[in-house]
C-alpha cells in the first residue's frame, strides 16, 4: 500500500472527525459555497466533459456508458440545484432516537452520528460526484471519490470547484478527496482502518469484485433489471404511456424497465398497440414464443437476466399475476418493479409478494430516484435486504451511538437479593 494513499486517507479521516461535529448552519453554508463554486466553474466542467466524451467515443465506449458520461448544461444545472435542496433537508446528525430513564438519575439516549469516511467508486456519471459530496457534507462524513477513467477530466474539474468553494467555509476541503488511477482502487479496498463504508456503482462483476476484496462494509447495487407487469385489469391507454416512459425517458438509467410482462387476457389487444408505440421511438423488442406473431425477435433466458441500458425491451406473456411475480422474483435484481392495473386486490398481492426495493402501481419505474423521492440526491441505490434499501440519501449515511449519563450508578445495586428495579421510563 502506497504511503501517498495512506496520507490521503488520514487527511480525510482527520477532516471528517471535525466535520462530524459541525453545526447544521455551518454545513449548509458549505453546501451553498459549493453550489456557487460549481456555477462559477460551469464552463470548465462542461469543457472537461466534452473532452472526456470525445476521448471515450474514440476509444469505443458502449452507447449506454456514453449516455451516462455526457454532462450538458441542463443536467449540471439540475445537479447544482440538488446541492441546494440537500441544504434545505433536516440535519440527520444529532437526532435523538431513544431518550429513556433507566432509573432515577440514570438516563440513556440513542443519537444519530456520522459514519466517518465514505469511499465511492463509480463509472461514468460525473454528476454523481456532486450528489455524493453534498450528501456527505450534510451527513458529516468525509468522502474519497474514485470515478471511472472515462470521466477523469470531468471529475477533476468538479472536485477542483468543490474544494475551492469549501476553502472559504468551516468544512476543511481535505474532507473531499479524488483518486485517479486504477491501482488506487485496489489499494482503497484495503484501507479498513480509515474507511467506514464503500459504495460501488458499476457493473455486477465490479460490485462483486469489491465485495470479494475488502473487509470494509459495502453498500450498493449491481444490475437494474426492472419489470413492468400489465395486469388483466389494466387501463391499456395508461399502460402504453407508462411503458414508453419507463423504457424510453432515459434508457441508460438503472431504473429503466428491461422486461415487460403482459397478462394473456389483454395481450392480443395490448401487445400490437404498445409494440407500435415503442417501435415508433426506435425500441427493439424481443419476445417470448407466444409473442412472435407480433414481435420479430425471440427472447432467450439470457434476456430475462439482462440489463440492456439501451432501447431494447424483452417481452413475455404470462397466464396470471402469480406467474408474473414468480418471473420477477426469479430474474429481477430487486431494484424496482411495477404493476399497471385498476384491481386493488392485484396491487396488494404484487406489493406483498414482489421482492424488490421499490414496488410501484400505475407509474413509471423511472421515479425510483433519490432526487424524485425528495432526498435532494442519492449516493446510490441499494438492492440488499438489510436497510438502507432503495435510493440511499442522508438517512443511509448516518449511524448512532448510545449515550449514558449517571451519578455514580453501579450495576452491583441492580443484582442480587436486594436488587433495585429499573424504571425504563421513556422521556420522549
Coordinates of N, CA, C and O in Angstrom, one line a residue, residues 166-277:
X166 N -15.3 25.1 -0.7 CA -15.2 24.7 0.7 C -14.1 25.4 1.4 O -14.1 25.6 2.6
X167 N -13.1 25.9 0.6 CA -11.9 26.5 1.2 C -12.3 27.8 2.0 O -11.5 28.3 2.8
X168 N -13.5 28.3 1.7 CA -13.9 29.6 2.4 C -14.9 29.3 3.5 O -15.6 30.2 3.9
X169 N -15.0 28.0 3.9 CA -16.1 27.7 4.9 C -15.4 26.9 6.1 O -14.2 26.7 6.1
X170 N -16.3 26.5 7.0 CA -15.8 25.8 8.2 C -15.5 24.3 7.8 O -14.9 23.6 8.7
X171 N -15.9 23.9 6.7 CA -15.6 22.5 6.2 C -14.3 22.4 5.5 O -14.1 23.1 4.5
X172 N -13.3 21.7 6.1 CA -12.0 21.5 5.5 C -12.1 20.8 4.2 O -12.7 19.8 4.1
X173 N -11.4 21.4 3.2 CA -11.5 20.8 1.8 C -10.9 19.4 1.8 O -11.1 18.7 0.8
X174 N -10.1 19.1 2.7 CA -9.5 17.7 2.8 C -10.6 16.7 3.1 O -10.3 15.5 3.0
X175 N -11.8 17.1 3.4 CA -12.9 16.2 3.6 C -13.3 15.5 2.3 O -14.0 14.5 2.4
X176 N -12.9 16.1 1.2 CA -13.2 15.6 -0.1 C -11.9 15.3 -0.9 O -11.1 16.1 -1.1
X177 N -11.8 14.0 -1.3 CA -10.6 13.6 -2.0 C -11.0 12.9 -3.3 O -12.0 12.2 -3.3
X178 N -10.1 13.0 -4.3 CA -10.4 12.3 -5.6 C -9.2 11.5 -5.9 O -8.0 12.0 -6.0
X179 N -9.4 10.2 -6.2 CA -8.4 9.3 -6.7 C -8.5 9.2 -8.2 O -9.6 9.3 -8.7
X180 N -7.4 8.9 -8.8 CA -7.4 9.0 -10.3 C -6.9 7.7 -11.0 O -7.1 7.6 -12.2
X181 N -6.3 6.8 -10.3 CA -5.7 5.6 -11.0 C -6.4 4.3 -10.6 O -7.0 4.2 -9.5
X182 N -6.4 3.3 -11.5 CA -6.9 2.0 -11.3 C -6.3 1.3 -10.1 O -6.9 0.6 -9.3
X183 N -4.9 1.5 -10.0 CA -4.2 0.9 -8.9 C -4.7 1.4 -7.5 O -4.7 0.7 -6.5
X184 N -5.1 2.7 -7.5 CA -5.6 3.2 -6.2 C -6.9 2.6 -5.8 O -7.2 2.5 -4.6
X185 N -7.7 2.1 -6.8 CA -8.9 1.5 -6.4 C -8.7 0.2 -5.6 O -9.3 0.0 -4.6
X186 N -7.8 -0.6 -6.1 CA -7.4 -1.8 -5.4 C -6.9 -1.5 -4.0 O -7.3 -2.2 -3.0
X187 N -6.0 -0.5 -3.9 CA -5.4 -0.2 -2.6 C -6.5 0.4 -1.7 O -6.4 0.1 -0.4
X188 N -7.4 1.1 -2.2 CA -8.5 1.7 -1.4 C -9.3 0.6 -0.6 O -9.7 0.8 0.5
X189 N -9.5 -0.5 -1.3 CA -10.2 -1.6 -0.6 C -9.5 -2.2 0.6 O -10.2 -2.9 1.4
X190 N -8.3 -1.9 0.8 CA -7.5 -2.4 1.9 C -7.5 -1.4 3.1 O -7.0 -1.7 4.2
X191 N -8.1 -0.2 2.9 CA -8.0 0.8 4.0 C -9.1 0.8 5.0 O -9.7 1.7 5.3
X192 N -9.3 -0.4 5.6 CA -10.3 -0.6 6.6 C -10.1 0.2 7.8 O -11.0 0.4 8.6
X193 N -8.8 0.6 8.1 CA -8.5 1.4 9.2 C -9.0 2.9 9.1 O -9.3 3.6 10.1
X194 N -9.2 3.3 7.9 CA -9.6 4.7 7.6 C -11.0 4.9 7.0 O -11.6 6.0 7.1
X195 N -11.5 3.9 6.3 CA -12.7 4.0 5.5 C -13.8 3.2 6.2 O -13.6 2.0 6.6
X196 N -15.0 3.7 6.4 CA -16.1 3.1 7.1 C -17.1 2.4 6.2 O -17.8 1.5 6.7
X197 N -17.2 2.9 5.0 CA -18.2 2.3 4.1 C -17.8 2.5 2.7 O -17.4 3.6 2.3
X198 N -17.9 1.5 1.8 CA -17.6 1.6 0.4 C -19.0 1.5 -0.3 O -19.8 0.6 -0.1
X199 N -19.2 2.4 -1.3 CA -20.4 2.3 -2.1 C -19.9 2.2 -3.6 O -19.5 3.2 -4.2
X200 N -19.9 1.0 -4.2 CA -19.5 0.9 -5.6 C -20.8 1.1 -6.5 O -21.8 0.6 -6.2
X201 N -20.5 1.8 -7.6 CA -21.6 2.0 -8.6 C -21.1 1.6 -9.9 O -20.3 2.3 -10.5
X202 N -21.4 0.4 -10.4 CA -20.9 -0.1 -11.6 C -21.6 -1.4 -12.0 O -22.7 -1.7 -11.6
X203 N -20.9 -2.2 -12.8 CA -21.4 -3.5 -13.3 C -21.5 -4.5 -12.2 O -20.9 -4.3 -11.1
X204 N -22.3 -5.5 -12.4 CA -22.4 -6.6 -11.4 C -21.1 -7.2 -11.1 O -20.8 -7.5 -9.9
X205 N -20.2 -7.4 -12.1 CA -18.9 -8.1 -11.8 C -18.0 -7.2 -11.0 O -17.3 -7.6 -10.1
X206 N -18.1 -5.8 -11.2 CA -17.3 -4.9 -10.5 C -17.8 -4.9 -9.0 O -16.9 -4.9 -8.1
X207 N -19.1 -4.8 -8.8 CA -19.6 -4.8 -7.4 C -19.1 -6.1 -6.7 O -18.7 -6.0 -5.5
X208 N -19.2 -7.2 -7.4 CA -18.8 -8.5 -6.8 C -17.3 -8.5 -6.5 O -16.9 -9.0 -5.4
X209 N -16.5 -7.9 -7.3 CA -15.1 -7.8 -7.1 C -14.8 -7.0 -5.8 O -14.0 -7.4 -5.0
X210 N -15.5 -5.9 -5.7 CA -15.3 -5.0 -4.5 C -15.7 -5.8 -3.2 O -14.9 -5.8 -2.2
X211 N -16.8 -6.5 -3.3 CA -17.3 -7.3 -2.1 C -16.3 -8.4 -1.7 O -16.1 -8.7 -0.5
X212 N -15.7 -9.0 -2.7 CA -14.8 -10.1 -2.5 C -13.4 -9.7 -2.1 O -12.6 -10.5 -1.6
X213 N -13.0 -8.4 -2.2 CA -11.6 -7.9 -1.9 C -11.5 -6.9 -0.8 O -10.5 -6.1 -0.8
X214 N -12.5 -6.8 0.0 CA -12.4 -5.8 1.1 C -13.0 -6.3 2.4 O -14.0 -7.1 2.3
X215 N -12.5 -5.8 3.5 CA -13.2 -6.1 4.8 C -14.1 -4.9 5.2 O -14.7 -5.0 6.3
X216 N -14.1 -3.9 4.4 CA -14.9 -2.7 4.7 C -16.4 -3.0 4.3 O -16.6 -3.6 3.3
X217 N -17.3 -2.6 5.1 CA -18.7 -2.8 4.7 C -19.0 -2.2 3.3 O -18.5 -1.1 3.0
X218 N -19.8 -2.9 2.5 CA -20.1 -2.5 1.1 C -21.6 -2.3 1.0 O -22.4 -3.2 1.4
X219 N -22.0 -1.2 0.4 CA -23.4 -0.9 0.2 C -23.6 -0.6 -1.3 O -22.8 0.3 -1.8
X220 N -24.5 -1.2 -2.0 CA -24.7 -0.9 -3.4 C -25.5 -1.9 -4.1 O -26.0 -2.9 -3.6
X221 N -25.7 -1.6 -5.4 CA -26.4 -2.5 -6.3 C -25.6 -2.7 -7.5 O -24.8 -1.9 -7.9
X222 N -25.9 -3.8 -8.2 CA -25.3 -4.0 -9.5 C -26.3 -3.8 -10.6 O -26.5 -2.7 -11.0
X223 N -26.8 -4.9 -11.1 CA -27.8 -4.8 -12.2 C -29.1 -4.1 -11.8 O -29.5 -4.3 -10.7
X224 N -29.7 -3.4 -12.8 CA -31.0 -2.9 -12.6 C -32.0 -3.5 -13.5 O -32.3 -2.9 -14.6
X225 N -32.4 -4.8 -13.3 CA -33.3 -5.5 -14.1 C -34.7 -5.2 -13.6 O -35.2 -6.0 -12.8
X226 N -35.3 -4.2 -14.1 CA -36.6 -3.7 -13.6 C -37.7 -4.3 -14.5 O -37.5 -4.4 -15.8
X227 N -38.9 -4.5 -14.0 CA -40.0 -5.1 -14.7 C -41.2 -4.2 -14.6 O -41.5 -3.5 -13.6
X228 N -42.1 -4.3 -15.7 CA -43.4 -3.7 -15.7 C -44.4 -4.8 -16.1 O -44.2 -5.4 -17.1
X229 N -45.3 -5.0 -15.2 CA -46.4 -6.1 -15.4 C -47.7 -5.4 -15.8 O -48.2 -4.6 -15.0
X230 N -48.2 -5.8 -16.9 CA -49.5 -5.3 -17.4 C -50.6 -6.3 -17.0 O -50.7 -7.4 -17.6
X231 N -51.4 -6.0 -16.0 CA -52.4 -6.9 -15.5 C -53.6 -7.0 -16.4 O -53.8 -6.1 -17.2
X232 N -54.4 -8.0 -16.2 CA -55.6 -8.2 -17.0 C -56.6 -7.1 -16.7 O -57.5 -6.8 -17.5
X233 N -56.5 -6.4 -15.6 CA -57.4 -5.3 -15.3 C -56.8 -3.9 -15.5 O -57.2 -2.9 -14.9
X234 N -55.8 -3.9 -16.4 CA -55.1 -2.6 -16.6 C -55.9 -1.7 -17.5 O -56.6 -2.2 -18.4
X235 N -55.7 -0.4 -17.3 CA -56.2 0.6 -18.3 C -55.1 0.6 -19.4 O -54.0 1.1 -19.1
X236 N -55.4 0.2 -20.6 CA -54.4 -0.1 -21.6 C -53.8 1.2 -22.1 O -52.6 1.3 -22.5
X237 N -54.6 2.3 -22.2 CA -54.0 3.6 -22.6 C -53.0 4.0 -21.6 O -51.9 4.5 -22.0
X238 N -53.3 3.9 -20.3 CA -52.4 4.3 -19.3 C -51.1 3.4 -19.3 O -50.0 3.9 -19.1
X239 N -51.4 2.1 -19.6 CA -50.3 1.2 -19.6 C -49.3 1.5 -20.8 O -48.1 1.4 -20.6
X240 N -49.8 1.9 -21.9 CA -48.9 2.3 -23.0 C -48.0 3.5 -22.6 O -46.8 3.5 -22.8
X241 N -48.7 4.5 -22.1 CA -47.9 5.7 -21.7 C -46.8 5.4 -20.7 O -45.7 5.9 -20.8
X242 N -47.2 4.6 -19.7 CA -46.2 4.3 -18.6 C -45.1 3.4 -19.2 O -43.9 3.6 -18.9
X243 N -45.4 2.5 -20.1 CA -44.4 1.6 -20.6 C -43.4 2.4 -21.4 O -42.2 2.2 -21.3
X244 N -43.8 3.3 -22.3 CA -42.9 4.1 -23.1 C -42.0 4.9 -22.2 O -40.8 5.0 -22.5
X245 N -42.6 5.6 -21.2 CA -41.8 6.4 -20.3 C -40.7 5.6 -19.6 O -39.6 5.9 -19.5
X246 N -41.1 4.4 -19.1 CA -40.3 3.6 -18.3 C -39.1 3.0 -19.1 O -38.0 2.8 -18.5
X247 N -39.3 2.9 -20.4 CA -38.2 2.4 -21.2 C -37.4 3.5 -21.9 O -36.2 3.4 -22.0
X248 N -38.1 4.5 -22.4 CA -37.5 5.5 -23.3 C -37.0 6.7 -22.6 O -36.0 7.4 -23.1
X249 N -37.6 7.2 -21.5 CA -37.3 8.5 -21.0 C -35.8 8.7 -20.8 O -35.3 9.7 -21.0
X250 N -35.1 7.6 -20.2 CA -33.7 7.6 -20.1 C -33.3 6.1 -20.0 O -33.2 5.6 -18.9
X251 N -33.1 5.5 -21.2 CA -32.9 4.1 -21.2 C -31.6 3.6 -20.5 O -31.5 2.5 -20.1
X252 N -30.6 4.5 -20.4 CA -29.3 4.1 -19.8 C -29.4 4.1 -18.3 O -28.5 3.6 -17.6
X253 N -30.5 4.5 -17.7 CA -30.6 4.6 -16.2 C -30.9 3.2 -15.6 O -31.5 2.3 -16.3
X254 N -30.5 3.0 -14.4 CA -30.7 1.7 -13.8 C -32.1 1.4 -13.4 O -32.5 0.3 -13.1
X255 N -32.9 2.5 -13.4 CA -34.4 2.3 -13.1 C -35.3 2.2 -14.3 O -36.5 2.2 -14.2
X256 N -34.7 2.1 -15.5 CA -35.4 1.9 -16.7 C -35.9 0.5 -16.8 O -35.2 -0.4 -16.4
X257 N -37.1 0.3 -17.3 CA -37.6 -1.1 -17.4 C -36.9 -1.9 -18.5 O -36.6 -1.4 -19.5
X258 N -36.6 -3.2 -18.1 CA -35.9 -4.0 -19.1 C -36.8 -5.2 -19.6 O -36.5 -5.8 -20.6
X259 N -37.8 -5.6 -18.8 CA -38.7 -6.7 -19.2 C -40.2 -6.2 -19.0 O -40.5 -5.7 -17.9
X260 N -41.0 -6.5 -20.0 CA -42.4 -6.2 -20.0 C -43.2 -7.5 -19.9 O -43.0 -8.3 -20.8
X261 N -44.0 -7.7 -18.9 CA -44.8 -8.9 -18.7 C -46.2 -8.5 -18.9 O -46.7 -7.5 -18.4
X262 N -46.9 -9.3 -19.8 CA -48.3 -8.9 -20.2 C -49.2 -10.1 -19.9 O -48.9 -11.3 -20.3
X263 N -50.3 -9.9 -19.2 CA -51.3 -10.9 -18.9 C -51.9 -11.4 -20.2 O -52.3 -10.6 -21.0
X264 N -52.1 -12.7 -20.4 CA -52.6 -13.2 -21.6 C -54.0 -12.7 -22.0 O -54.3 -12.7 -23.2
X265 N -54.8 -12.3 -21.0 CA -56.1 -11.9 -21.2 C -56.2 -10.6 -22.0 O -57.2 -10.3 -22.7
X266 N -55.1 -9.8 -22.0 CA -55.1 -8.5 -22.7 C -54.0 -8.4 -23.7 O -53.9 -7.4 -24.4
X267 N -53.2 -9.5 -23.9 CA -52.1 -9.5 -24.7 C -52.5 -9.2 -26.2 O -51.8 -8.5 -26.9
X268 N -53.5 -9.9 -26.7 CA -53.9 -9.7 -28.1 C -54.2 -8.3 -28.5 O -54.0 -7.8 -29.6
X269 N -54.8 -7.5 -27.5 CA -55.2 -6.1 -27.8 C -54.0 -5.2 -27.4 O -53.7 -4.3 -28.2
X270 N -53.3 -5.5 -26.3 CA -52.3 -4.5 -25.8 C -51.0 -4.6 -26.6 O -50.4 -3.6 -26.9
X271 N -50.5 -5.8 -26.9 CA -49.2 -6.0 -27.4 C -49.0 -5.3 -28.8 O -48.0 -4.6 -29.0
X272 N -50.0 -5.4 -29.7 CA -49.8 -4.7 -31.0 C -49.7 -3.2 -30.8 O -48.9 -2.5 -31.5
X273 N -50.5 -2.6 -29.9 CA -50.5 -1.2 -29.6 C -49.2 -0.7 -29.0 O -48.6 0.3 -29.4
X274 N -48.8 -1.4 -27.9 CA -47.6 -1.0 -27.3 C -46.3 -1.2 -28.1 O -45.4 -0.4 -28.1
X275 N -46.4 -2.3 -29.0 CA -45.3 -2.5 -29.9 C -45.1 -1.4 -30.9 O -44.0 -0.9 -31.2
X276 N -46.3 -0.9 -31.4 CA -46.2 0.2 -32.4 C -45.7 1.5 -31.7 O -44.9 2.2 -32.3
X277 N -46.1 1.7 -30.5 CA -45.7 2.9 -29.8 C -44.2 2.8 -29.5 O -43.4 3.8 -29.6

